[in-house]
PDB file of C-alpha atoms in Angstrom:
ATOM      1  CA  UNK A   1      39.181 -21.643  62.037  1.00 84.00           C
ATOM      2  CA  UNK A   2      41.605 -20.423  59.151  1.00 92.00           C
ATOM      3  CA  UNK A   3      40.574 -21.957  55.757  1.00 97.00           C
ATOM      4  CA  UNK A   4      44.035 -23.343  54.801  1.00 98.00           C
ATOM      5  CA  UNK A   5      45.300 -26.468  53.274  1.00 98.00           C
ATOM      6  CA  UNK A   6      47.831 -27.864  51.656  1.00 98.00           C
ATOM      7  CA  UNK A   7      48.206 -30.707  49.104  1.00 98.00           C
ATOM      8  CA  UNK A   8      50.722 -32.648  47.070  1.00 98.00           C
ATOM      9  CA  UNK A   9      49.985 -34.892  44.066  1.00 98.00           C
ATOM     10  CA  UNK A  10      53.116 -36.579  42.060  1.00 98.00           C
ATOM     11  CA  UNK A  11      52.622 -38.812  38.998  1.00 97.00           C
ATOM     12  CA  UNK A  12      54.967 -39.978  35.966  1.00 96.00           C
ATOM     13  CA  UNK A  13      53.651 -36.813  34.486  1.00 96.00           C
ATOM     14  CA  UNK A  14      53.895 -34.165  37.475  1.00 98.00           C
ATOM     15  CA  UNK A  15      54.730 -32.899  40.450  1.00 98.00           C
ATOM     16  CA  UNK A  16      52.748 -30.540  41.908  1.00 98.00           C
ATOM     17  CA  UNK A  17      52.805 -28.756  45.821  1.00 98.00           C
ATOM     18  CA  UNK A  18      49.794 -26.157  46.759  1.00 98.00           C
ATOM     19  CA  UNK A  19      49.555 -24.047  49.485  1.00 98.00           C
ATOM     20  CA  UNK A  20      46.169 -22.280  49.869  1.00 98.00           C
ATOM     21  CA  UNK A  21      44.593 -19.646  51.912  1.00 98.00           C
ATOM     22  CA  UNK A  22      41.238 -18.986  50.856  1.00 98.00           C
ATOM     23  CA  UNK A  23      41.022 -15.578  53.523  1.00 98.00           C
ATOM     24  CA  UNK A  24      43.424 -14.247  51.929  1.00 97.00           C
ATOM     25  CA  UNK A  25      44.886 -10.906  50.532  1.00 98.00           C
ATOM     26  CA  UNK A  26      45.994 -11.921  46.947  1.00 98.00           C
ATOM     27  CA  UNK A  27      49.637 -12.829  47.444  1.00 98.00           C
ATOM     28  CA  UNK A  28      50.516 -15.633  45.085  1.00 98.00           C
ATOM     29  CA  UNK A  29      53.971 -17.303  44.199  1.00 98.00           C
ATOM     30  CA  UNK A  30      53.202 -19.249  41.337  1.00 98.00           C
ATOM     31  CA  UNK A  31      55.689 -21.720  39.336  1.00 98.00           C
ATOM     32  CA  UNK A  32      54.265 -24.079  36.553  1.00 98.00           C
ATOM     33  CA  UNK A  33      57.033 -23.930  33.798  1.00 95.00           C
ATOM     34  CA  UNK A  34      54.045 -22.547  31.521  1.00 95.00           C
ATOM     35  CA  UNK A  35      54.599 -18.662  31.463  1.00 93.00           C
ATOM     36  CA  UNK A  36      50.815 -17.700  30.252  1.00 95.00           C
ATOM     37  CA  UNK A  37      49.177 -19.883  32.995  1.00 97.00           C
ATOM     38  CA  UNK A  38      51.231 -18.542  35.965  1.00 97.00           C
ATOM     39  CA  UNK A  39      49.963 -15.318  34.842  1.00 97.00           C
ATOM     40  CA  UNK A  40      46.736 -16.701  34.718  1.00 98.00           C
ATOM     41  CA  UNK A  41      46.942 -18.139  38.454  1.00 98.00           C
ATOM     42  CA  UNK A  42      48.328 -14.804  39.373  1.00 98.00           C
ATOM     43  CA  UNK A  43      45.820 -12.900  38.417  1.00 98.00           C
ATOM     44  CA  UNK A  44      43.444 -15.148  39.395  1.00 98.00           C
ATOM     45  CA  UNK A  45      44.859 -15.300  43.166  1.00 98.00           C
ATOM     46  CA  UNK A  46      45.186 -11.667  43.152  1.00 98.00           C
ATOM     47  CA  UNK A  47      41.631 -10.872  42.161  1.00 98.00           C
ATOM     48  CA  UNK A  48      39.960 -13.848  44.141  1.00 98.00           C
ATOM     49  CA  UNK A  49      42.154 -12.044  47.137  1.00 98.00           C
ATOM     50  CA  UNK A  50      43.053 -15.712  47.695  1.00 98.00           C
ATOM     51  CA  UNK A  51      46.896 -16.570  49.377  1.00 98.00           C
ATOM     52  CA  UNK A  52      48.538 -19.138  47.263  1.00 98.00           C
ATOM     53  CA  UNK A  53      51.665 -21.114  46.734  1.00 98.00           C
ATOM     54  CA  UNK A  54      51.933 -22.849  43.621  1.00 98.00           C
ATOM     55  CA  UNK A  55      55.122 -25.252  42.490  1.00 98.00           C
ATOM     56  CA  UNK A  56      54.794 -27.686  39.226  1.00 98.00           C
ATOM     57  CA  UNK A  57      57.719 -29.487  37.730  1.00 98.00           C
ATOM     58  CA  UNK A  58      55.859 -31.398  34.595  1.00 96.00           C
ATOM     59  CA  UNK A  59      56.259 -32.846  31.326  1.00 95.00           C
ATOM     60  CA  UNK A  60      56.470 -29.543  29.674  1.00 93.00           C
ATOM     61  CA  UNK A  61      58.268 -30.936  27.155  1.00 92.00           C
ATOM     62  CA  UNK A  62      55.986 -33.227  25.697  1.00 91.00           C
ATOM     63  CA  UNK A  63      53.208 -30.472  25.716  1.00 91.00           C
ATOM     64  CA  UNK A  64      51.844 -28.503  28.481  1.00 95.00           C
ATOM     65  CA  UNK A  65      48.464 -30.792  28.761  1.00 96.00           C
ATOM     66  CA  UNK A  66      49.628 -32.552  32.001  1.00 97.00           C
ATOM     67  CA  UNK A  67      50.718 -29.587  33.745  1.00 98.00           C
ATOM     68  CA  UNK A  68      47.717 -27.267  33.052  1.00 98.00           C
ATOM     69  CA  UNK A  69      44.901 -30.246  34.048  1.00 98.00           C
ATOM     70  CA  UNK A  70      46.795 -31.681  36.898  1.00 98.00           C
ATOM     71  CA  UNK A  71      47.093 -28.661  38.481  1.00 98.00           C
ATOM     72  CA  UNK A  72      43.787 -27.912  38.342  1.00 98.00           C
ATOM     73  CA  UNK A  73      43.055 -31.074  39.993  1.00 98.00           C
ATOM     74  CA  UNK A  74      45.394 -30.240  42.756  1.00 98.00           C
ATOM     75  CA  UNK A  75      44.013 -26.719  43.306  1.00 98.00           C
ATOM     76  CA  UNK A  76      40.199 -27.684  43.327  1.00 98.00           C
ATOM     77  CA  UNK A  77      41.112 -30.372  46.056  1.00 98.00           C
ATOM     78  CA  UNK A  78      42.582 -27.549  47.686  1.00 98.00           C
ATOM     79  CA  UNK A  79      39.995 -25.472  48.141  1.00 98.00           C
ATOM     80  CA  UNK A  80      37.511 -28.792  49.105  1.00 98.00           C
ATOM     81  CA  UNK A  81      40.009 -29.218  51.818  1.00 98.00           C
ATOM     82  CA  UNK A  82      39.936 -25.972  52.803  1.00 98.00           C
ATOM     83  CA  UNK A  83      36.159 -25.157  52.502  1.00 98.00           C
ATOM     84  CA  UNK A  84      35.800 -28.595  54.684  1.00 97.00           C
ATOM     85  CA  UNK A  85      31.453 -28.992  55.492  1.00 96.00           C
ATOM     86  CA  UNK A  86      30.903 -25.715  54.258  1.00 97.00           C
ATOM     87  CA  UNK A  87      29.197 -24.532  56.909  1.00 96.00           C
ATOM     88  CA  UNK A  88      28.507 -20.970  56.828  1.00 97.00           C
ATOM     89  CA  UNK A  89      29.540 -20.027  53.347  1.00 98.00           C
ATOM     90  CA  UNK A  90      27.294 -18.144  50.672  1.00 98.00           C
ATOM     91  CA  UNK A  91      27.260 -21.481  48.458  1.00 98.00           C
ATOM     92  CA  UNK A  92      26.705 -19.668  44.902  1.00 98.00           C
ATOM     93  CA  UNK A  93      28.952 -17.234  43.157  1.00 98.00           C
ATOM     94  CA  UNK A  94      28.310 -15.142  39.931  1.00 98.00           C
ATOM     95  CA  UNK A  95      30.346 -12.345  37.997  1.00 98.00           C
ATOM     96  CA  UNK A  96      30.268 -10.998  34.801  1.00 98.00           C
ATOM     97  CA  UNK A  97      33.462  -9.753  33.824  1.00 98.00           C
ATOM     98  CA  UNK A  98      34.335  -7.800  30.594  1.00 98.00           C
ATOM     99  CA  UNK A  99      37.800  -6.933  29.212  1.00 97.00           C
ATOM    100  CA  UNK A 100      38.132  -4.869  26.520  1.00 97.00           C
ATOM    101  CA  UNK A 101      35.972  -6.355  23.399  1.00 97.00           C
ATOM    102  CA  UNK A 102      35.529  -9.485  25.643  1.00 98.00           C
ATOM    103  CA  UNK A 103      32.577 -10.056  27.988  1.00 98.00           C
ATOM    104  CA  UNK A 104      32.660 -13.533  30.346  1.00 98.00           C
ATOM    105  CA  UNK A 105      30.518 -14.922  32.398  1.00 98.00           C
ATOM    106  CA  UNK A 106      31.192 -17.104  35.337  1.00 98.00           C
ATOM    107  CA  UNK A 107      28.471 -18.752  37.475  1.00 98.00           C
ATOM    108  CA  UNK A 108      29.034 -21.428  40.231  1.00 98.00           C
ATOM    109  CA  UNK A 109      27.730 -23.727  42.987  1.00 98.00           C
ATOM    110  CA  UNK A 110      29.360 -25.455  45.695  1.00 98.00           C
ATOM    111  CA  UNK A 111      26.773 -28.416  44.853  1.00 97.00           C
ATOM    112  CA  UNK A 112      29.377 -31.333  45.926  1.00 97.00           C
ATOM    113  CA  UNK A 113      28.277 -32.047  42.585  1.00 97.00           C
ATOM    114  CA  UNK A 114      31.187 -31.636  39.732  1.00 98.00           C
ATOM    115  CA  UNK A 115      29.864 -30.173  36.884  1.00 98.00           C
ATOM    116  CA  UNK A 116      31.379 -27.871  33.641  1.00 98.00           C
ATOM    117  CA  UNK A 117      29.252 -26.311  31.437  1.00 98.00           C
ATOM    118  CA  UNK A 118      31.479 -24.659  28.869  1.00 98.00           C
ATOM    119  CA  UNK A 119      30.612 -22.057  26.052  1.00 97.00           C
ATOM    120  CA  UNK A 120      33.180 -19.917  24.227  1.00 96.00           C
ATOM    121  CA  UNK A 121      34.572 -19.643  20.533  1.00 92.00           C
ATOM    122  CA  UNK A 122      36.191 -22.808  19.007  1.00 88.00           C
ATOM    123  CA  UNK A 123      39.335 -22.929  16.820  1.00 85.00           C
ATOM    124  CA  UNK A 124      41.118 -19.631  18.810  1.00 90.00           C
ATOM    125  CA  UNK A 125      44.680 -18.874  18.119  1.00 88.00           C
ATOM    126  CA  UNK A 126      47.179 -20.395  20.630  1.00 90.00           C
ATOM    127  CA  UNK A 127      48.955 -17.643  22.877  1.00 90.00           C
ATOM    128  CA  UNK A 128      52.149 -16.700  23.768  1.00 78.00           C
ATOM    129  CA  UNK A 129      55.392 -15.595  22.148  1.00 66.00           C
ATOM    130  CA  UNK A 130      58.779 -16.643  22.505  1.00 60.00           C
ATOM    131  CA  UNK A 131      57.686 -17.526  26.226  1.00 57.00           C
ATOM    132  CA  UNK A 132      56.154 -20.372  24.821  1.00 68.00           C
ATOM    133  CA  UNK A 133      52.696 -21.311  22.757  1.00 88.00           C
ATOM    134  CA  UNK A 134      49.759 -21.795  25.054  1.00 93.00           C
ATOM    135  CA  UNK A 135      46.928 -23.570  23.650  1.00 94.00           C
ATOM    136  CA  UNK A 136      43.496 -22.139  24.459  1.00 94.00           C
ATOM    137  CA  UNK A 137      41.505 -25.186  24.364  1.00 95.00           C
ATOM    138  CA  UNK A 138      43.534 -25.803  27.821  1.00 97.00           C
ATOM    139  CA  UNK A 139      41.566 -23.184  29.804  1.00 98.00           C
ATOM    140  CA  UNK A 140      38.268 -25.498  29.395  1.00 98.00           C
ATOM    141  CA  UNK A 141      40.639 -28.876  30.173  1.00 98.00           C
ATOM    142  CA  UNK A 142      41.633 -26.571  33.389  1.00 98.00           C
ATOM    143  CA  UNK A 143      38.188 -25.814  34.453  1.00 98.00           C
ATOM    144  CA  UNK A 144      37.029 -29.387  33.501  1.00 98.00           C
ATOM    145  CA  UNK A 145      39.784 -30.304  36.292  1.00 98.00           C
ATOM    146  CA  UNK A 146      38.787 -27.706  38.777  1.00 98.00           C
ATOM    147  CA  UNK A 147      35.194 -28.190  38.602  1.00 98.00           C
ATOM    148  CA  UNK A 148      35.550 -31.603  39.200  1.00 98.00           C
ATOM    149  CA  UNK A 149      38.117 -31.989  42.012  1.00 98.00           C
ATOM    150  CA  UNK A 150      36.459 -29.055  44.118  1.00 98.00           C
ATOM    151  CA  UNK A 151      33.032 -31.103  43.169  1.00 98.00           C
ATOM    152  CA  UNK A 152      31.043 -27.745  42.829  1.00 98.00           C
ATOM    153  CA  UNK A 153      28.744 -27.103  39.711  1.00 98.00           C
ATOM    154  CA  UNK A 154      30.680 -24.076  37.342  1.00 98.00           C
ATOM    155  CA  UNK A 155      28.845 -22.397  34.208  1.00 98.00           C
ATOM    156  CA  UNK A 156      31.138 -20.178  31.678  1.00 98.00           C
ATOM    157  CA  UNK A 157      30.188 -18.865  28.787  1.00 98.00           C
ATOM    158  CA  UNK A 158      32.049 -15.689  26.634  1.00 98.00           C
ATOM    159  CA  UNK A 159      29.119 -13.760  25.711  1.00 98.00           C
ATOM    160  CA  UNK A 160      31.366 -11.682  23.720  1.00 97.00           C
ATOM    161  CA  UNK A 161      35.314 -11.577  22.382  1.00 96.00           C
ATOM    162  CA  UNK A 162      37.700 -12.038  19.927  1.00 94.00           C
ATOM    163  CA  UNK A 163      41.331 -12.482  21.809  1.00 95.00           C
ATOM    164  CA  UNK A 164      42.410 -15.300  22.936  1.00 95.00           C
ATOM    165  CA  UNK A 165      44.183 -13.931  25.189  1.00 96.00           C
ATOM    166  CA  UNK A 166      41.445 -11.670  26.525  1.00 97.00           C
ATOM    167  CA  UNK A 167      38.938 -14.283  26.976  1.00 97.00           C
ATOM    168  CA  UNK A 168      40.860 -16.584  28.860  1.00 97.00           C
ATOM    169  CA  UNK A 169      41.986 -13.985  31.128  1.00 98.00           C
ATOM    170  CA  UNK A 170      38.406 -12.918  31.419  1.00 98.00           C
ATOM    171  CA  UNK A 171      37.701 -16.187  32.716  1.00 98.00           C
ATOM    172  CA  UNK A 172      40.299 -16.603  35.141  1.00 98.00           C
ATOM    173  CA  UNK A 173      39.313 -13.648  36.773  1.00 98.00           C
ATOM    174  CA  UNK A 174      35.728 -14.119  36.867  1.00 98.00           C
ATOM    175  CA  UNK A 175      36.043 -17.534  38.177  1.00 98.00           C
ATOM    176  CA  UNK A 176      38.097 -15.248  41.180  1.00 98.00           C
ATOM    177  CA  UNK A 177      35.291 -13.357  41.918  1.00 98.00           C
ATOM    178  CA  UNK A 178      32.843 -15.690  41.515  1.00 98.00           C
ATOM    179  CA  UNK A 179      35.049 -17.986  43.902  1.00 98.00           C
ATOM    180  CA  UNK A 180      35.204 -15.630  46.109  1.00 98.00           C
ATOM    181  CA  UNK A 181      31.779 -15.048  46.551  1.00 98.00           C
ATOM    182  CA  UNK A 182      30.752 -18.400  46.487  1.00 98.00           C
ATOM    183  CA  UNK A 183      33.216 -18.914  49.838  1.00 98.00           C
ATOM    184  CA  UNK A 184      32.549 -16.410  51.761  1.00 98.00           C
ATOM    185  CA  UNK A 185      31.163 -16.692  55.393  1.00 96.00           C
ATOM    186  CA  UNK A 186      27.428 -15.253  56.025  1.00 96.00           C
ATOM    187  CA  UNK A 187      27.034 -14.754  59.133  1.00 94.00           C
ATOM    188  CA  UNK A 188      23.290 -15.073  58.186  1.00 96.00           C
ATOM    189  CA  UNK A 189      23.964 -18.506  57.577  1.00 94.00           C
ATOM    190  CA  UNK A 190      23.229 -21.455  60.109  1.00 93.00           C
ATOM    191  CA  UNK A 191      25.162 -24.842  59.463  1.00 94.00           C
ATOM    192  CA  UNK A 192      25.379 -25.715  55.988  1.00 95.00           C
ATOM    193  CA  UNK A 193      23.380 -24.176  53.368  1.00 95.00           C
ATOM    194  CA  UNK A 194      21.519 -27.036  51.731  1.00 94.00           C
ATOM    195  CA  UNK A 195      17.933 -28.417  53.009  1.00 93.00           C
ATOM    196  CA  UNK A 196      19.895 -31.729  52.351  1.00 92.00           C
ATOM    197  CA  UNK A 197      22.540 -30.827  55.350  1.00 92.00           C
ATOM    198  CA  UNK A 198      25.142 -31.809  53.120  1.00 92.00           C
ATOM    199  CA  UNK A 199      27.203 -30.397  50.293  1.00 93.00           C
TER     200      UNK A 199
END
């Protein structure tokens, strides 16, 4: 069975379509109205080797809050959708993943149980340019979102780094692999991976 789905959310705040193939190749079209994340979802969809369609008309005007949490929301139901029982899949994902003086480390579990535990420098310069100031304290409200609209159980921690820029994109891509890990099929595996026959 493909592992698609698709899934639209609209409040007074955003407007958000998702289109996600979980076996896929890394082809992403990605429009939030926030430059840095789209890059972030890019990469992320590239390295995860995920298919995915992302469209976000949002308050950006007010700040870029909404757009950067809601998202997340509407991405971790995604891949709940798509994952459906989990039958099959690994279940647990790890990857540490360095960039340049930055070293990240992303650990999950497709528990059913939504759960963020989030380590990395405070107080971190925003990012961006004329493109637009992105906050980095909005790469733990995305993850916060994720975690807990995909209901799995996600540790990340920088172990090392200095860039704001680097770290966050450290993250982004080790939550890819560790994603991807996490979902894959083991043909090992019979039913659902749990002694509880439920995830």
């Amino acid at each position: 069975m493909p592992r698609t789905a698709q899934q639209h959310r609209k409040t007074a705040e955003t407007d958000i379509q998702i289109e996600l193939n979980v076996d896929g190749s890394g082809l992403s079209t990605i429009d939030t109205g926030v430059p840095f994340f789209d890059h972030m979802l890019t990469l992320f969809t590239k390295h995860g080797l995920f298919d995915l369609t992302v469209k976000v008309v949002g308050d950006v005007d007010v700040d870029y809050h909404h757009t950067v949490e809601d998202t997340g929301i509407v991405l971790g139901q995604c891949f709940r959708e798509a994952l459906g029982n989990k039958a099959g899949i690994v279940r647990y994902g790890f990857f540490l993943l360095p960039m340049d003086e930055t070293l990240a480390e992303v650990a999950m579990d497709l528990s059913g149980r939504p759960f963020l535990s989030y380590h990395a420098p405070e107080k971190m310069e925003a990012i961006g340019g004329r493109a637009g100031v992105f906050s980095y304290q909005l790469v733990e409200e995305f993850l916060r979102a994720f975690s807990s609209a995909l209901m799995c159980t996600l540790h990340v921690e920088i172990k090392r780094g200095r860039d704001s820029h680097h770290m966050a994109e450290a993250i982004f891509k080790g939550l890819a692999r560790a994603l991807d890990a996490a979902t894959r099929n083991d043909p090992r595996v019979v039913g659902i991976p749990s002694t509880k026959d439920v995830l």
